[in-house]
Amino acid sequence: MARAGLTTDRLVRAGAELADEVGFDQVTVSALARQFDVKVASLYSHLKNSHDLKTRIALLALEELADRGAAALAGRAGKDALTAFADVYRDYAREHPGRYAAAQFRLDPEAAAASAGGRHARMTRAILRGYDLTEPDQTHAVRMLGSFFHGYVSLELAGGFSHSVPDSQQSWSWTLDRLDALLRGRPAP
């Protein structure tokens, strides 16, 4: 019998909060059971194992990021859309470092197909339509943007830019200006 008040959704959300506090790699069913002061076995009616928990946290994170991205892109195009979308990733990673790490979790093909990952790709391609790129350049640009967003944010979260000037925000803006110019096929400002 399931413990009163424990639901899969509540456990996944608590796991996501735990990931933000202690790091995604540290999230396990055992750690979650300790948080709720219950025996591990009482969680198995909701979760198969720690991999299932991490998969569900990853799906939650991808959904949250996609929702934020869609809201940020509404009514925007060109550089304005590019900057808004990039800022969503950066802000989410700063607010939810464990969930952001979860969004990078390798999903099995079935879970990946059912995830919000496809929404992320469609939003990125929608931004790129404003730059008039054809294939294969559009696919290269999707990969370039994803690599930039993730790489910059990961280095920033690790403190890689905290010991030098100019500050990280200036470099972020400078790089987005150059990405916009590159995608437009014109010289950087």
Tab-separated table of N, CA and C in Angstrom, residues 13-104:
chain	number	residue	atom	x	y	z
A	13	ARG	N	9.092	15.800	-8.191
A	13	ARG	CA	9.348	17.217	-7.881
A	13	ARG	C	10.304	17.361	-6.689
A	14	ALA	N	10.141	16.512	-5.695
A	14	ALA	CA	11.068	16.534	-4.554
A	14	ALA	C	12.463	16.105	-5.011
A	15	GLY	N	12.523	15.143	-5.918
A	15	GLY	CA	13.812	14.722	-6.480
A	15	GLY	C	14.471	15.844	-7.261
A	16	ALA	N	13.680	16.624	-7.994
A	16	ALA	CA	14.211	17.763	-8.749
A	16	ALA	C	14.746	18.832	-7.797
A	17	GLU	N	14.017	19.086	-6.715
A	17	GLU	CA	14.496	20.049	-5.720
A	17	GLU	C	15.782	19.550	-5.063
A	18	LEU	N	15.824	18.257	-4.780
A	18	LEU	CA	17.019	17.665	-4.196
A	18	LEU	C	18.202	17.800	-5.160
A	19	ALA	N	17.957	17.600	-6.441
A	19	ALA	CA	19.014	17.750	-7.447
A	19	ALA	C	19.568	19.164	-7.433
A	20	ASP	N	18.696	20.152	-7.293
A	20	ASP	CA	19.150	21.543	-7.236
A	20	ASP	C	19.984	21.810	-5.976
A	21	GLU	N	19.683	21.102	-4.904
A	21	GLU	CA	20.397	21.313	-3.641
A	21	GLU	C	21.737	20.584	-3.584
A	22	VAL	N	21.745	19.309	-3.999
A	22	VAL	CA	22.939	18.480	-3.792
A	22	VAL	C	23.612	18.032	-5.088
A	23	GLY	N	22.982	18.289	-6.214
A	23	GLY	CA	23.517	17.856	-7.501
A	23	GLY	C	22.760	16.653	-8.037
A	24	PHE	N	22.539	16.655	-9.325
A	24	PHE	CA	21.755	15.594	-9.966
A	24	PHE	C	22.373	14.223	-9.759
A	25	ASP	N	23.684	14.124	-9.779
A	25	ASP	CA	24.360	12.832	-9.617
A	25	ASP	C	24.105	12.212	-8.250
A	26	GLN	N	23.763	13.030	-7.277
A	26	GLN	CA	23.549	12.536	-5.915
A	26	GLN	C	22.109	12.088	-5.653
A	27	VAL	N	21.239	12.257	-6.617
A	27	VAL	CA	19.830	11.910	-6.424
A	27	VAL	C	19.641	10.409	-6.621
A	28	THR	N	19.108	9.773	-5.583
A	28	THR	CA	18.790	8.345	-5.615
A	28	THR	C	17.452	8.135	-4.914
A	29	VAL	N	16.894	6.963	-5.090
A	29	VAL	CA	15.666	6.626	-4.368
A	29	VAL	C	15.955	6.619	-2.873
A	30	SER	N	17.122	6.151	-2.472
A	30	SER	CA	17.484	6.135	-1.048
A	30	SER	C	17.541	7.546	-0.472
A	31	ALA	N	18.164	8.467	-1.206
A	31	ALA	CA	18.244	9.858	-0.738
A	31	ALA	C	16.851	10.469	-0.633
A	32	LEU	N	15.993	10.138	-1.565
A	32	LEU	CA	14.624	10.653	-1.544
A	32	LEU	C	13.846	10.069	-0.363
A	33	ALA	N	14.045	8.790	-0.092
A	33	ALA	CA	13.375	8.155	1.049
A	33	ALA	C	13.803	8.821	2.357
A	34	ARG	N	15.089	9.138	2.473
A	34	ARG	CA	15.567	9.830	3.680
A	34	ARG	C	14.891	11.191	3.823
A	35	GLN	N	14.715	11.867	2.711
A	35	GLN	CA	14.087	13.188	2.754
A	35	GLN	C	12.649	13.108	3.273
A	36	PHE	N	11.938	12.034	2.904
A	36	PHE	CA	10.549	11.866	3.339
A	36	PHE	C	10.437	11.061	4.636
A	37	ASP	N	11.601	10.631	5.142
A	37	ASP	CA	11.650	9.825	6.362
A	37	ASP	C	10.774	8.573	6.240
A	38	VAL	N	10.970	7.885	5.118
A	38	VAL	CA	10.255	6.627	4.866
A	38	VAL	C	11.273	5.582	4.435
A	39	LYS	N	10.854	4.353	4.439
A	39	LYS	CA	11.704	3.261	3.965
A	39	LYS	C	11.740	3.297	2.431
A	40	VAL	N	12.876	2.924	1.887
A	40	VAL	CA	13.055	2.920	0.432
A	40	VAL	C	11.953	2.103	-0.239
A	41	ALA	N	11.616	0.976	0.357
A	41	ALA	CA	10.609	0.095	-0.247
A	41	ALA	C	9.271	0.791	-0.449
A	42	SER	N	8.968	1.777	0.383
A	42	SER	CA	7.672	2.457	0.247
A	42	SER	C	7.614	3.340	-1.006
A	43	LEU	N	8.777	3.631	-1.607
A	43	LEU	CA	8.784	4.443	-2.821
A	43	LEU	C	8.666	3.603	-4.084
A	44	TYR	N	8.876	2.314	-3.956
A	44	TYR	CA	8.873	1.464	-5.145
A	44	TYR	C	7.482	1.240	-5.741
A	45	SER	N	6.455	1.667	-5.067
A	45	SER	CA	5.131	1.604	-5.698
A	45	SER	C	4.942	2.792	-6.644
A	46	HIS	N	5.872	3.768	-6.582
A	46	HIS	CA	5.808	4.956	-7.433
A	46	HIS	C	6.960	5.026	-8.438
A	47	LEU	N	8.104	4.477	-8.057
A	47	LEU	CA	9.317	4.554	-8.878
A	47	LEU	C	9.942	3.171	-8.987
A	48	LYS	N	10.462	2.846	-10.169
A	48	LYS	CA	11.089	1.537	-10.360
A	48	LYS	C	12.437	1.453	-9.660
A	49	ASN	N	13.230	2.519	-9.804
A	49	ASN	CA	14.593	2.550	-9.271
A	49	ASN	C	15.137	3.968	-9.446
A	50	SER	N	16.412	4.160	-9.123
A	50	SER	CA	17.009	5.491	-9.230
A	50	SER	C	17.089	5.970	-10.678
A	51	HIS	N	17.296	5.058	-11.610
A	51	HIS	CA	17.336	5.443	-13.028
A	51	HIS	C	15.972	5.976	-13.467
A	52	ASP	N	14.923	5.323	-13.032
A	52	ASP	CA	13.562	5.787	-13.338
A	52	ASP	C	13.329	7.179	-12.745
A	53	LEU	N	13.780	7.393	-11.514
A	53	LEU	CA	13.653	8.706	-10.869
A	53	LEU	C	14.406	9.759	-11.681
A	54	LYS	N	15.631	9.466	-12.071
A	54	LYS	CA	16.422	10.428	-12.831
A	54	LYS	C	15.802	10.702	-14.199
A	55	THR	N	15.265	9.674	-14.824
A	55	THR	CA	14.593	9.870	-16.109
A	55	THR	C	13.409	10.809	-15.949
A	56	ARG	N	12.633	10.601	-14.911
A	56	ARG	CA	11.457	11.444	-14.679
A	56	ARG	C	11.854	12.894	-14.356
A	57	ILE	N	12.945	13.069	-13.617
A	57	ILE	CA	13.437	14.424	-13.334
A	57	ILE	C	13.905	15.070	-14.634
A	58	ALA	N	14.580	14.314	-15.485
A	58	ALA	CA	15.028	14.838	-16.781
A	58	ALA	C	13.832	15.272	-17.625
A	59	LEU	N	12.786	14.466	-17.654
A	59	LEU	CA	11.593	14.808	-18.431
A	59	LEU	C	10.934	16.081	-17.879
A	60	LEU	N	10.896	16.195	-16.553
A	60	LEU	CA	10.353	17.404	-15.928
A	60	LEU	C	11.174	18.625	-16.320
A	61	ALA	N	12.488	18.506	-16.235
A	61	ALA	CA	13.364	19.633	-16.567
A	61	ALA	C	13.203	20.045	-18.026
A	62	LEU	N	13.155	19.082	-18.930
A	62	LEU	CA	12.966	19.407	-20.349
A	62	LEU	C	11.638	20.104	-20.589
A	63	GLU	N	10.611	19.671	-19.895
A	63	GLU	CA	9.288	20.290	-20.026
A	63	GLU	C	9.309	21.720	-19.490
A	64	GLU	N	9.910	21.919	-18.315
A	64	GLU	CA	9.989	23.262	-17.749
A	64	GLU	C	10.770	24.201	-18.673
A	65	LEU	N	11.889	23.726	-19.179
A	65	LEU	CA	12.694	24.543	-20.100
A	65	LEU	C	11.926	24.870	-21.374
A	66	ALA	N	11.218	23.896	-21.914
A	66	ALA	CA	10.442	24.133	-23.137
A	66	ALA	C	9.329	25.146	-22.889
A	67	ASP	N	8.665	25.043	-21.750
A	67	ASP	CA	7.603	25.998	-21.423
A	67	ASP	C	8.164	27.418	-21.303
A	68	ARG	N	9.295	27.537	-20.629
A	68	ARG	CA	9.926	28.855	-20.504
A	68	ARG	C	10.374	29.383	-21.862
A	69	GLY	N	10.934	28.503	-22.675
A	69	GLY	CA	11.385	28.910	-24.001
A	69	GLY	C	10.233	29.405	-24.855
A	70	ALA	N	9.128	28.669	-24.845
A	70	ALA	CA	7.964	29.067	-25.637
A	70	ALA	C	7.438	30.435	-25.180
A	71	ALA	N	7.375	30.641	-23.877
A	71	ALA	CA	6.893	31.927	-23.361
A	71	ALA	C	7.839	33.063	-23.761
A	72	ALA	N	9.135	32.794	-23.707
A	72	ALA	CA	10.118	33.836	-24.035
A	72	ALA	C	10.123	34.174	-25.522
A	73	LEU	N	9.818	33.207	-26.372
A	73	LEU	CA	9.862	33.428	-27.817
A	73	LEU	C	8.597	34.085	-28.379
A	74	ALA	N	7.518	34.045	-27.647
A	74	ALA	CA	6.251	34.565	-28.155
A	74	ALA	C	6.412	36.002	-28.656
A	75	GLY	N	6.125	36.192	-29.934
A	75	GLY	CA	6.153	37.513	-30.540
A	75	GLY	C	7.535	38.044	-30.877
A	76	ARG	N	8.557	37.217	-30.769
A	76	ARG	CA	9.928	37.681	-31.045
A	76	ARG	C	10.481	37.012	-32.285
A	77	ALA	N	11.445	37.688	-32.891
A	77	ALA	CA	12.115	37.142	-34.082
A	77	ALA	C	13.556	37.648	-34.104
A	78	GLY	N	14.353	37.035	-34.951
A	78	GLY	CA	15.731	37.478	-35.160
A	78	GLY	C	16.559	37.458	-33.893
A	79	LYS	N	17.399	38.479	-33.745
A	79	LYS	CA	18.308	38.554	-32.601
A	79	LYS	C	17.551	38.593	-31.287
A	80	ASP	N	16.409	39.259	-31.269
A	80	ASP	CA	15.600	39.337	-30.060
A	80	ASP	C	15.176	37.935	-29.606
A	81	ALA	N	14.770	37.095	-30.545
A	81	ALA	CA	14.377	35.721	-30.225
A	81	ALA	C	15.589	34.902	-29.794
A	82	LEU	N	16.686	35.046	-30.514
A	82	LEU	CA	17.907	34.321	-30.178
A	82	LEU	C	18.347	34.638	-28.755
A	83	THR	N	18.377	35.915	-28.401
A	83	THR	CA	18.804	36.338	-27.073
A	83	THR	C	17.836	35.850	-26.003
A	84	ALA	N	16.550	35.970	-26.249
A	84	ALA	CA	15.551	35.521	-25.270
A	84	ALA	C	15.678	34.022	-25.016
A	85	PHE	N	15.845	33.245	-26.074
A	85	PHE	CA	15.963	31.796	-25.951
A	85	PHE	C	17.244	31.422	-25.200
A	86	ALA	N	18.350	32.062	-25.543
A	86	ALA	CA	19.620	31.802	-24.863
A	86	ALA	C	19.503	32.151	-23.381
A	87	ASP	N	18.870	33.268	-23.086
A	87	ASP	CA	18.713	33.686	-21.696
A	87	ASP	C	17.869	32.702	-20.896
A	88	VAL	N	16.901	32.069	-21.532
A	88	VAL	CA	16.094	31.053	-20.847
A	88	VAL	C	16.994	29.930	-20.341
A	89	TYR	N	17.863	29.428	-21.190
A	89	TYR	CA	18.758	28.342	-20.783
A	89	TYR	C	19.683	28.793	-19.656
A	90	ARG	N	20.265	29.954	-19.816
A	90	ARG	CA	21.213	30.455	-18.813
A	90	ARG	C	20.505	30.702	-17.476
A	91	ASP	N	19.364	31.353	-17.506
A	91	ASP	CA	18.633	31.642	-16.276
A	91	ASP	C	18.165	30.352	-15.590
A	92	TYR	N	17.676	29.401	-16.369
A	92	TYR	CA	17.209	28.137	-15.801
A	92	TYR	C	18.366	27.408	-15.125
A	93	ALA	N	19.511	27.379	-15.776
A	93	ALA	CA	20.674	26.701	-15.203
A	93	ALA	C	21.117	27.366	-13.906
A	94	ARG	N	21.037	28.669	-13.851
A	94	ARG	CA	21.410	29.382	-12.623
A	94	ARG	C	20.405	29.128	-11.500
A	95	GLU	N	19.125	29.111	-11.835
A	95	GLU	CA	18.076	28.908	-10.834
A	95	GLU	C	17.970	27.454	-10.396
A	96	HIS	N	18.207	26.548	-11.333
A	96	HIS	CA	17.996	25.111	-11.095
A	96	HIS	C	19.180	24.301	-11.624
A	97	PRO	N	20.337	24.406	-11.000
A	97	PRO	CA	21.511	23.710	-11.538
A	97	PRO	C	21.351	22.192	-11.623
A	98	GLY	N	20.675	21.600	-10.660
A	98	GLY	CA	20.464	20.152	-10.702
A	98	GLY	C	19.501	19.739	-11.802
A	99	ARG	N	18.450	20.500	-11.971
A	99	ARG	CA	17.493	20.204	-13.047
A	99	ARG	C	18.137	20.441	-14.405
A	100	TYR	N	18.959	21.501	-14.490
A	100	TYR	CA	19.645	21.748	-15.754
A	100	TYR	C	20.537	20.556	-16.100
A	101	ALA	N	21.254	20.036	-15.114
A	101	ALA	CA	22.072	18.837	-15.342
A	101	ALA	C	21.188	17.670	-15.759
A	102	ALA	N	20.007	17.561	-15.159
A	102	ALA	CA	19.076	16.487	-15.510
A	102	ALA	C	18.631	16.583	-16.968
A	103	ALA	N	18.503	17.800	-17.467
A	103	ALA	CA	18.076	17.983	-18.862
A	103	ALA	C	19.095	17.417	-19.845
A	104	GLN	N	20.319	17.165	-19.369
A	104	GLN	CA	21.364	16.587	-20.221
A	104	GLN	C	21.422	15.064	-20.087
